[in-house]
Every structure is written in C-alpha cells, then in structure tokens.
Amino acid sequence: MLRPLWKTSIALAGTLAATACSGSDAATSKFPTWHNTQVNAVSRMAVAGGVVAVTSMRPDGALETVAVNLRDGKRLWAYPATMAGRLPGMGVSAPAIVETPGKQGVVVALDPGKKGKWNATLVARDAHSGAQKWTRPVHSTFGPQRCGPYVCLSEHTALAKARMVVLDPVTGKQLWKLPGISEVEWSDQSRVVLLRLAANPMVESYEVKTGKLRWQQPIEQALGPGIDLSGGWAFGAAGDDLVGYVAPYTNPQSKKVSTFGLFSVGIADGTINWMRPSVVRVYPSGSPGFAPVVRPVDPQGAYGGFARLDPASGRVVGQISATDVPGSGWWLAFPDRMDKLGFLKHGAKGTAFDVAGGKPVPVEEERGWSFCVTDPKPLPLKGQPPGFYSTAALCEYDLGTGKRVSPVAVPPPWFTGSQDGWRLWRDEKGGLHAVNDHAATAPGMYG
C-alpha cells in the first residue's frame, strides 16, 4: 500500500515534503559532529559560507530565521520570519543563503510586517553577524532561493503580474526578471536552471548574470501532454544531468489523473536523456538525481512492484515484483546503501528483499530507516493557513521486531545529502545535527 505522508495542496503544490534518513558506517566518533537541540527546525536547511540557515518555529507558533555555525552548530543569530502567499503543500519556506567574496555569506529571508499593499519584507543579513544589508517589500512570494552567486525571488505570486527577479545578494539590486512564477532547480556560478510554473511547464536554462536564455524544454516533451504541477514535483542533479519528477494529480472536477513520471535532461543543452512515464516516486527514498525508487502505475491506477533506477540512464538496477508486496499496514524502510528494501510493520515482524536480485532475505538481522511519525500533525503556525508540515524525520528500525533501534544512529547519505563534506539533518523534535565525514557533495531526499 502506497501511503502519502500528508495531504498536498489542491492548489499549486510544491515539492512533496516527505523525507528520509539512514544510518552510516562512516558516522563514528572520529568525525566532527554537533547537535543543536535549541531550535525547532521546520524547513529545509540552506548552507553556504560556513553558515547553516533554517526556519524554526517558536513555542507560540511564530516563525524565525535562525543561523548557526556550520563548524560547531552554535547559534549565531535569529530574527522573526513569516510566509506571505506560500501554499501549504509546498512546506515551510527555507531562507536562502548565498556565498559572497571572501568566504562570507548573505542570508535572505522574509520578515513579518504589513505596510500598505506589502505583506512582508525580504531582508538580507550578513550570514555571520546578522547585520542587515538591504530590504525589499513583498506582496506575495513562494520564498527566496539561491541561484548561483545571486538571489532568485518569485514575487507577486498571488497576482496576475507575478514575476521572478534576480537580485544581487550584497546590494539587493535587481539584475533581471522573468514574467510568471519560476523555481530554481539547479545553478552554478554562471547558469541557473528554472522550472517555469505555467499551463505548459518548462525547464529552462539562463545565464544567471544577464538573463540570456540558453535552452528550454517543455516537460510534456518528456512525459507527454496533460501535465499538472498541483500534485508536486522534485528535481535532483546527477552529474551533468538533471533528473525531474512530476507527481500525479487527480482533478477534483473531472476525476482525471494528470500525466506523471521521471525524466532526465542534460544541464548543458536541455537534451532529454531518458524518461520513465507513469511511475510514482516513493517515500522515503533518495533524491531523483541520486537514488530514485519508483512504482509503476497502470492505466487503471493499479500499483506494480518497486524499482530502483540508475539516475544516469533511467535503467532499472533492481526491483521487487508486485506479487512480493505485502497487503497493507506497512511502511517502506531502506538501509544505509539502499541495497535492500524493507516493509516495516510497527511492533511486528516485517519483510525485506534484496534490491538487485529481488529475492526475500531473512529479516531478523535487518535494519532500515523509515518515518519516525506516520501520522504527522500540521504545524500550529500563527497567522498562516492550516496545512503546513515540518520536514519529516527518519528513525532506524529493527525490521525483525518493528521497533526503533537504540541508540540513535546517523542517517545515511541518501537521505541527508552532503555539502562541503558535511551531512545535516533534523530529528523528529526539530533539533539540528551534523557530521563531517567528507562525503562527496550530493543531493539528499529534499534536494
């Protein structure tokens, strides 16, 4: 049984915010680690210039932007934060953090404060000191994002004149703009790849400094007509390629299911490398660009088995047949290397399979990572519409007993990803944790 972690918005939804995490043999005491349990992180984390920035929820339901030192996890500063026009299915917005010359950084986030037609203020602060650098009034936005050495912001998102602007992180000066709403899916110092949220969604690449269009690729070219982004989407880099996933969405009026699936495009030229239509991404699992795990769905809506794909080629590298999938009451669980797939039954004996061969394995000694909470409650956010959830946490389980493993281990790279050798994650209470095990830079489940 495939269970969604939570309900997505029936309006335009963002990335389905379900996460995963898993234990690592590398996580031993010889590596630098830190824990900061003084925060209640509810968003993804942003990292640059030696600083981690995250949106945290205070006990009274108010949000704040918190910056901590990447090296030791110590809190650097915090300021009140808000969301203005972000849709609940997208999850709580994270701050954007951009590295600037001299290994410095700027954190950009939305501060509360209604003035006339403006519902909030975009504020840029020095990443280490928190000193304010510039501000920009905001009517509605999905939140700021890093795009290479700049800041990208879709603004006026609730209005017909929605647009995306590219801003200098040091001065706030607008460099260029695009009509409509866009989301950054990948960037480096010279290029940015955007998802253009429109009736005919496009993946487009621009020169990040000038706004010159390099290439564009309609998603329907890969997956076919009938795309509707309301079900959610996710992207992840796989070397020189970008792997994208569009989730299915059932129109409440017509009851028709939109086109969905996985596809890959070349970052350099937008060429479609491969496509896997009519598969759903499962959770927990790795980034689409790192360790995609999917289930095929037939035209009648029946689910098949499970398959792990090679993000470089789209080929199946391991699968479990539909006949081996237990009837109900299970949750997916993967070990560190995702070489096995477990069906966790809480408080009871589960089952497990070897991914490469598809054969069952003895479950008594198997462990896997699955969601700590299977029925999450929406966040009691002050002044926000209901339906926002924090990014989920994973816990390690003994598949033979269905019980949590103690002591708590470090989640695996397929969940955390890695940046500058650091792997970061949040626990189920919102605490921040990190280990520097020199893992290669890679996207985690959240990208």
Coordinates of C-alpha atoms in Angstrom, one line a residue:
M1 CA 0.0 0.0 0.0
L2 CA 1.4 3.4 -1.0
R3 CA 0.6 5.9 1.6
P4 CA 1.2 9.7 1.2
L5 CA 3.0 11.2 4.1
W6 CA 0.5 14.0 4.2
K7 CA -2.0 15.8 2.0
T8 CA -0.7 18.2 -0.6
S9 CA -2.5 21.4 -1.5
I10 CA -5.2 21.0 -4.2
A11 CA -4.0 24.3 -5.5
L12 CA -0.5 24.6 -7.0
A13 CA 1.6 22.4 -4.6
G14 CA 5.3 22.4 -4.1
T15 CA 7.7 19.6 -3.6
L16 CA 6.0 16.8 -1.6
A17 CA 7.8 17.3 1.7
A18 CA 8.4 13.8 2.8
T19 CA 11.8 12.9 3.9
A20 CA 14.0 10.0 4.7
C21 CA 17.2 9.3 6.6
S22 CA 19.5 6.4 7.2
G23 CA 22.5 5.2 9.3
S24 CA 26.1 5.5 8.1
D25 CA 29.0 3.3 8.9
A26 CA 31.1 6.4 8.4
A27 CA 29.5 8.2 11.3
T28 CA 31.8 7.4 14.1
S29 CA 33.4 9.5 16.8
K30 CA 36.5 10.2 14.7
F31 CA 34.5 12.6 12.6
P32 CA 33.5 16.1 13.8
T33 CA 29.8 16.1 14.9
W34 CA 27.5 18.6 16.6
H35 CA 23.9 18.8 17.8
N36 CA 21.8 21.8 18.4
T37 CA 18.5 21.0 20.1
Q38 CA 17.7 24.6 21.0
V39 CA 15.8 25.0 17.7
N40 CA 12.7 23.5 16.2
A41 CA 13.6 23.4 12.6
V42 CA 10.6 23.1 10.3
S43 CA 12.0 23.9 6.9
R44 CA 14.9 22.5 4.8
M45 CA 18.3 23.8 5.7
A46 CA 20.4 26.1 3.5
V47 CA 24.2 26.0 3.7
A48 CA 26.9 28.4 2.3
G49 CA 29.8 30.4 3.6
G50 CA 30.3 28.2 6.7
V51 CA 26.7 29.0 7.9
V52 CA 23.5 26.9 8.1
A53 CA 20.3 28.8 7.9
V54 CA 16.8 27.4 8.7
T55 CA 13.3 28.4 9.5
S56 CA 12.4 27.5 13.1
M57 CA 9.1 27.5 14.9
R58 CA 8.9 29.0 18.4
P59 CA 6.6 27.6 21.1
D60 CA 4.0 30.3 20.4
G61 CA 3.7 29.3 16.7
A62 CA 5.7 32.2 15.4
L63 CA 8.5 31.5 12.9
E64 CA 12.0 32.8 13.0
T65 CA 15.1 32.6 10.8
V66 CA 18.0 31.0 12.7
A67 CA 21.6 30.9 11.6
V68 CA 24.2 28.5 13.1
N69 CA 27.8 28.0 12.6
L70 CA 28.5 25.0 10.2
R71 CA 31.6 24.1 12.1
D72 CA 30.2 23.7 15.6
G73 CA 26.4 24.2 15.4
K74 CA 26.4 27.2 17.7
R75 CA 23.7 29.7 17.2
L76 CA 24.8 32.9 15.5
W77 CA 21.6 34.9 15.4
A78 CA 17.8 34.7 14.9
Y79 CA 15.1 37.1 13.7
P80 CA 11.3 36.8 13.3
A81 CA 10.2 35.3 10.0
T82 CA 7.0 34.8 8.1
M83 CA 5.4 33.5 4.9
A84 CA 3.3 35.6 2.6
G85 CA 1.4 33.7 -0.1
R86 CA 3.3 30.4 0.1
L87 CA 1.0 27.4 -0.4
P88 CA 0.7 24.8 2.4
G89 CA 1.6 21.9 0.0
M90 CA 5.0 23.4 -0.5
G91 CA 6.0 23.1 3.1
V92 CA 7.6 25.9 5.2
S93 CA 9.9 28.1 3.2
A94 CA 13.6 28.0 4.0
P95 CA 15.9 31.0 4.0
A96 CA 18.3 31.5 1.0
I97 CA 22.0 31.8 1.7
V98 CA 24.5 32.9 -0.8
E99 CA 28.3 32.9 -0.5
T100 CA 29.9 36.2 -1.3
P101 CA 33.6 37.1 -2.0
G102 CA 35.9 36.5 0.9
K103 CA 34.1 33.3 2.0
Q104 CA 31.4 35.5 3.5
G105 CA 27.7 34.9 3.1
V106 CA 24.3 36.6 3.0
V107 CA 21.1 35.1 4.4
V108 CA 17.9 36.3 2.7
A109 CA 14.6 35.6 4.4
L110 CA 11.1 37.0 4.8
D111 CA 10.4 39.2 7.9
P112 CA 6.9 40.0 9.1
G113 CA 5.5 43.4 8.8
K114 CA 2.5 44.7 6.8
K115 CA 2.7 48.1 5.3
G116 CA 0.0 49.2 2.8
K117 CA -0.1 46.7 -0.1
W118 CA 3.0 44.9 1.2
N119 CA 2.5 41.9 3.4
A120 CA 6.1 41.2 4.4
T121 CA 9.7 42.4 3.8
L122 CA 12.5 40.5 2.2
V123 CA 15.6 41.1 4.4
A124 CA 19.2 40.3 3.6
R125 CA 21.6 39.9 6.5
D126 CA 25.3 39.1 6.9
A127 CA 25.4 35.4 7.5
H128 CA 27.8 35.5 10.5
S129 CA 26.7 38.7 12.3
G130 CA 23.1 39.1 11.3
A131 CA 23.7 42.7 10.4
Q132 CA 21.1 44.0 7.9
K133 CA 22.3 44.7 4.4
W134 CA 19.1 45.6 2.4
T135 CA 15.4 45.1 2.3
R136 CA 12.7 44.7 -0.4
P137 CA 8.9 45.0 0.2
V138 CA 6.9 41.9 -0.7
H139 CA 3.3 41.4 -1.6
S140 CA 3.3 37.6 -2.0
T141 CA 6.1 35.0 -2.7
F142 CA 7.0 31.4 -2.5
G143 CA 10.2 32.4 -0.8
P144 CA 13.8 33.4 -1.9
Q145 CA 16.2 30.9 -3.4
R146 CA 19.9 30.9 -4.1
C147 CA 20.7 30.9 -7.9
G148 CA 24.4 30.7 -8.2
P149 CA 26.0 33.9 -6.8
Y150 CA 22.6 35.7 -6.7
V151 CA 19.2 35.5 -5.1
C152 CA 16.1 34.5 -7.1
L153 CA 12.7 35.5 -5.9
S154 CA 9.3 34.8 -7.4
E155 CA 7.2 37.8 -6.2
H156 CA 3.6 39.0 -6.6
T157 CA 2.8 35.3 -6.9
A158 CA -0.9 35.9 -5.8
L159 CA -1.3 38.5 -8.5
A160 CA -1.7 38.4 -12.3
K161 CA 1.7 40.3 -12.6
A162 CA 3.7 37.5 -11.0
R163 CA 7.4 37.5 -11.9
M164 CA 10.8 36.2 -10.9
V165 CA 13.5 38.7 -10.1
V166 CA 17.2 38.1 -9.8
L167 CA 18.9 40.2 -7.1
D168 CA 22.5 41.0 -6.1
P169 CA 22.9 39.5 -2.6
V170 CA 25.1 42.3 -1.4
T171 CA 23.1 45.3 -2.6
G172 CA 19.7 44.0 -3.4
K173 CA 19.9 45.5 -6.9
Q174 CA 17.7 43.8 -9.5
L175 CA 19.7 42.3 -12.3
W176 CA 16.9 40.8 -14.5
K177 CA 13.4 39.5 -14.3
L178 CA 11.1 36.9 -16.0
P179 CA 7.3 37.1 -16.2
G180 CA 5.4 34.4 -14.3
I181 CA 6.5 32.1 -11.4
S182 CA 9.7 30.1 -11.6
E183 CA 11.6 27.9 -9.2
V184 CA 15.3 27.3 -9.1
E185 CA 16.1 23.6 -9.6
W186 CA 19.9 23.8 -10.2
S187 CA 22.5 26.5 -10.5
D188 CA 26.3 27.2 -10.6
Q189 CA 28.3 30.4 -10.8
S190 CA 27.2 31.1 -14.4
R191 CA 24.0 29.2 -15.1
V192 CA 20.6 28.6 -13.5
V193 CA 18.0 26.0 -14.5
L194 CA 14.4 27.0 -13.7
L195 CA 11.1 25.2 -13.6
R196 CA 8.6 27.7 -15.2
L197 CA 5.3 27.1 -13.4
A198 CA 2.7 27.6 -16.2
A199 CA -0.1 25.8 -18.1
N200 CA 2.7 24.2 -20.2
P201 CA 5.5 23.8 -17.6
M202 CA 9.0 24.3 -19.0
V203 CA 12.5 23.6 -17.8
E204 CA 14.7 26.4 -18.9
S205 CA 18.4 27.4 -18.5
Y206 CA 19.6 31.0 -18.3
E207 CA 22.9 32.8 -18.0
V208 CA 22.5 33.8 -14.3
K209 CA 24.2 37.2 -14.7
T210 CA 22.4 38.5 -17.8
G211 CA 19.2 36.5 -18.0
K212 CA 20.0 35.3 -21.5
L213 CA 18.1 32.2 -22.4
R214 CA 20.3 29.2 -23.2
W215 CA 17.7 26.5 -23.8
Q216 CA 14.2 25.5 -22.9
Q217 CA 12.4 22.1 -22.8
P218 CA 8.7 21.5 -22.3
I219 CA 8.1 18.8 -19.7
E220 CA 5.4 17.3 -21.9
Q221 CA 8.1 16.6 -24.4
A222 CA 9.4 14.0 -22.0
L223 CA 6.3 12.8 -20.3
G224 CA 3.5 13.6 -22.7
P225 CA 0.6 16.0 -22.6
G226 CA -1.6 16.6 -19.6
I227 CA 1.0 17.9 -17.1
D228 CA -0.4 19.4 -13.9
L229 CA 2.1 20.5 -11.2
S230 CA -0.6 20.6 -8.5
G231 CA 0.5 17.1 -7.3
G232 CA 4.1 18.3 -6.6
W233 CA 7.5 17.9 -8.2
A234 CA 11.1 17.3 -7.3
F235 CA 14.5 17.6 -9.1
G236 CA 18.0 16.4 -8.3
A237 CA 21.3 16.7 -10.1
A238 CA 23.0 13.6 -11.4
G239 CA 26.4 14.7 -12.6
D240 CA 25.9 16.7 -15.8
D241 CA 22.2 15.9 -15.9
L242 CA 19.1 17.0 -14.0
V243 CA 16.5 14.4 -13.1
G244 CA 13.0 15.6 -12.6
Y245 CA 9.9 14.1 -11.1
V246 CA 6.3 15.2 -11.6
A247 CA 3.7 13.6 -9.3
P248 CA 0.2 12.7 -10.3
Y249 CA -2.7 14.9 -9.5
T250 CA -6.4 14.0 -9.7
N251 CA -8.6 16.8 -10.8
P252 CA -11.4 17.1 -8.3
Q253 CA -14.0 18.0 -11.0
S254 CA -13.1 15.7 -13.8
K255 CA -11.5 12.9 -11.6
K256 CA -8.9 12.6 -14.3
V257 CA -5.3 11.9 -13.3
S258 CA -2.6 14.1 -14.7
T259 CA 0.5 12.9 -16.6
F260 CA 3.3 12.0 -14.2
G261 CA 6.7 10.3 -14.1
L262 CA 10.5 10.8 -14.1
F263 CA 12.8 12.2 -16.8
S264 CA 16.3 13.4 -17.3
V265 CA 17.7 16.4 -19.2
G266 CA 21.3 17.5 -19.9
I267 CA 22.2 20.6 -17.9
A268 CA 24.3 21.9 -20.8
D269 CA 21.8 21.8 -23.6
G270 CA 18.4 20.6 -22.2
T271 CA 18.5 17.4 -24.3
I272 CA 16.2 14.7 -23.0
N273 CA 18.3 11.7 -21.9
W274 CA 15.6 9.3 -20.8
M275 CA 12.0 9.2 -19.5
R276 CA 10.0 7.0 -17.3
P277 CA 6.4 8.0 -17.6
S278 CA 3.6 6.6 -15.3
V279 CA 5.9 5.9 -12.3
V280 CA 5.5 7.4 -8.9
R281 CA 8.4 8.3 -6.6
V282 CA 8.1 6.5 -3.2
Y283 CA 9.0 7.8 0.2
P284 CA 11.3 7.6 1.9
S285 CA 13.9 7.4 -0.9
G286 CA 16.9 9.3 -2.3
S287 CA 16.8 12.3 -4.5
P288 CA 15.6 11.7 -8.1
G289 CA 19.2 12.5 -9.1
F290 CA 20.9 10.2 -6.6
A291 CA 18.8 7.1 -5.8
P292 CA 15.3 7.2 -7.3
V293 CA 13.0 4.5 -6.2
V294 CA 9.6 4.2 -8.0
R295 CA 6.5 2.2 -8.5
P296 CA 4.8 1.8 -11.9
V297 CA 1.1 2.6 -12.2
D298 CA -1.0 1.1 -14.9
P299 CA -3.9 2.9 -16.7
Q300 CA -6.4 1.5 -14.3
G301 CA -4.5 3.0 -11.3
A302 CA -3.1 -0.3 -10.0
Y303 CA 0.4 -0.2 -8.5
G304 CA 3.2 -2.5 -9.6
G305 CA 6.2 -3.5 -7.7
F306 CA 9.2 -1.4 -6.7
A307 CA 12.2 -0.5 -8.8
R308 CA 15.4 1.4 -8.1
L309 CA 16.6 3.3 -11.2
D310 CA 20.1 4.4 -12.3
P311 CA 19.8 8.2 -12.4
A312 CA 22.3 8.4 -15.3
S313 CA 20.4 6.1 -17.7
G314 CA 17.0 5.6 -16.2
R315 CA 17.5 1.8 -16.4
V316 CA 16.2 -0.5 -13.7
V317 CA 19.1 -1.6 -11.4
G318 CA 16.9 -3.6 -9.1
Q319 CA 13.3 -4.4 -8.5
I320 CA 10.8 -6.2 -6.3
S321 CA 7.8 -7.8 -8.1
A322 CA 4.2 -6.7 -7.3
T323 CA 3.4 -10.2 -6.0
D324 CA 6.0 -9.8 -3.3
V325 CA 4.5 -6.6 -1.9
P326 CA 2.6 -7.2 1.4
G327 CA -1.1 -6.4 1.5
S328 CA -1.3 -3.5 3.9
G329 CA -0.1 -1.9 7.1
W330 CA 3.5 -1.4 6.1
W331 CA 5.9 1.5 5.6
L332 CA 8.9 1.5 3.4
A333 CA 12.4 1.2 5.1
F334 CA 15.8 1.3 3.5
P335 CA 19.2 0.6 5.0
D336 CA 22.3 2.8 4.5
R337 CA 23.2 1.7 1.0
M338 CA 19.6 1.1 -0.3
D339 CA 20.7 -2.4 -1.3
K340 CA 17.6 -3.9 0.4
L341 CA 14.0 -2.8 0.6
G342 CA 12.1 -3.4 3.8
F343 CA 8.4 -3.4 4.6
L344 CA 8.3 -2.2 8.2
K345 CA 5.3 -3.2 10.4
H346 CA 5.4 -1.2 13.6
G347 CA 5.7 -3.5 16.6
A348 CA 5.7 -6.7 14.5
K349 CA 7.9 -8.7 12.1
G350 CA 8.2 -7.2 8.7
T351 CA 9.8 -8.4 5.4
A352 CA 12.8 -7.5 3.4
F353 CA 14.1 -8.0 -0.1
D354 CA 17.4 -7.8 -1.9
V355 CA 17.0 -4.9 -4.4
A356 CA 19.5 -6.3 -7.0
G357 CA 18.1 -9.8 -7.1
G358 CA 14.5 -9.1 -5.9
K359 CA 14.7 -12.1 -3.6
P360 CA 13.5 -12.2 0.0
V361 CA 16.2 -12.0 2.7
P362 CA 16.0 -13.1 6.4
V363 CA 14.5 -10.2 8.3
E364 CA 15.8 -11.0 11.8
E365 CA 19.1 -9.1 11.4
E366 CA 17.8 -6.4 9.0
R367 CA 17.6 -2.7 9.9
G368 CA 16.0 0.1 7.8
W369 CA 15.2 3.7 8.0
S370 CA 11.6 4.8 7.9
F371 CA 9.4 7.7 9.0
C372 CA 9.5 8.4 12.7
V373 CA 5.9 9.6 12.6
T374 CA 3.4 8.1 10.2
D375 CA 0.5 10.4 11.1
P376 CA 2.1 13.9 11.3
K377 CA 0.1 16.8 12.7
P378 CA 0.0 20.1 10.9
L379 CA 2.1 22.9 12.5
P380 CA 0.2 25.3 14.7
L381 CA 1.6 28.3 12.9
K382 CA 0.5 31.8 13.9
G383 CA -1.1 33.8 11.2
Q384 CA -0.7 31.2 8.5
P385 CA -3.3 29.0 6.7
P386 CA -3.6 25.4 8.1
G387 CA -1.8 22.5 6.4
F388 CA 1.9 23.3 6.8
Y389 CA 4.0 20.4 8.0
S390 CA 7.6 20.3 9.1
T391 CA 10.1 18.4 7.0
A392 CA 9.8 14.8 8.2
A393 CA 12.5 12.9 10.2
L394 CA 13.5 9.3 9.8
C395 CA 14.3 6.8 12.5
E396 CA 16.1 3.5 12.3
Y397 CA 14.1 0.3 12.9
D398 CA 14.7 -3.4 13.5
L399 CA 12.7 -5.0 10.7
G400 CA 12.5 -8.3 12.7
T401 CA 10.6 -6.7 15.6
G402 CA 9.2 -3.4 14.1
K403 CA 10.8 -1.5 17.0
R404 CA 13.1 1.5 16.9
V405 CA 16.8 0.9 17.2
S406 CA 18.7 2.4 20.1
P407 CA 21.0 4.3 20.4
V408 CA 20.1 6.7 17.7
A409 CA 22.5 6.5 14.7
V410 CA 23.4 8.9 12.0
P411 CA 21.1 8.9 8.9
P412 CA 22.6 7.7 5.6
P413 CA 23.9 9.9 2.7
W414 CA 20.9 9.1 0.5
F415 CA 18.7 11.0 3.0
T416 CA 20.9 13.8 4.2
G417 CA 22.9 14.5 1.1
S418 CA 26.2 16.3 1.6
Q419 CA 27.6 19.8 1.2
D420 CA 31.3 20.7 1.7
G421 CA 31.8 17.3 3.4
W422 CA 29.0 18.0 5.9
R423 CA 25.8 16.0 6.3
L424 CA 23.0 17.7 8.1
W425 CA 19.6 16.5 9.3
R426 CA 16.8 17.3 11.7
D427 CA 15.4 14.9 14.3
E428 CA 11.7 14.4 15.0
K429 CA 11.7 17.2 17.6
G430 CA 13.3 19.7 15.2
G431 CA 16.8 19.6 16.6
L432 CA 19.7 20.1 14.1
H433 CA 22.5 17.6 13.8
A434 CA 25.6 17.3 11.6
V435 CA 28.6 15.1 10.9
N436 CA 31.6 16.0 8.8
D437 CA 32.5 12.6 7.3
H438 CA 33.9 14.1 4.0
A439 CA 31.1 12.5 1.9
A440 CA 31.0 13.7 -1.7
T441 CA 28.7 16.5 -2.5
A442 CA 25.3 15.0 -3.4
P443 CA 21.6 15.9 -3.1
G444 CA 19.6 14.4 -0.2
M445 CA 16.0 13.5 -0.3
Y446 CA 15.0 17.1 -0.2
G447 CA 17.4 18.1 -3.0

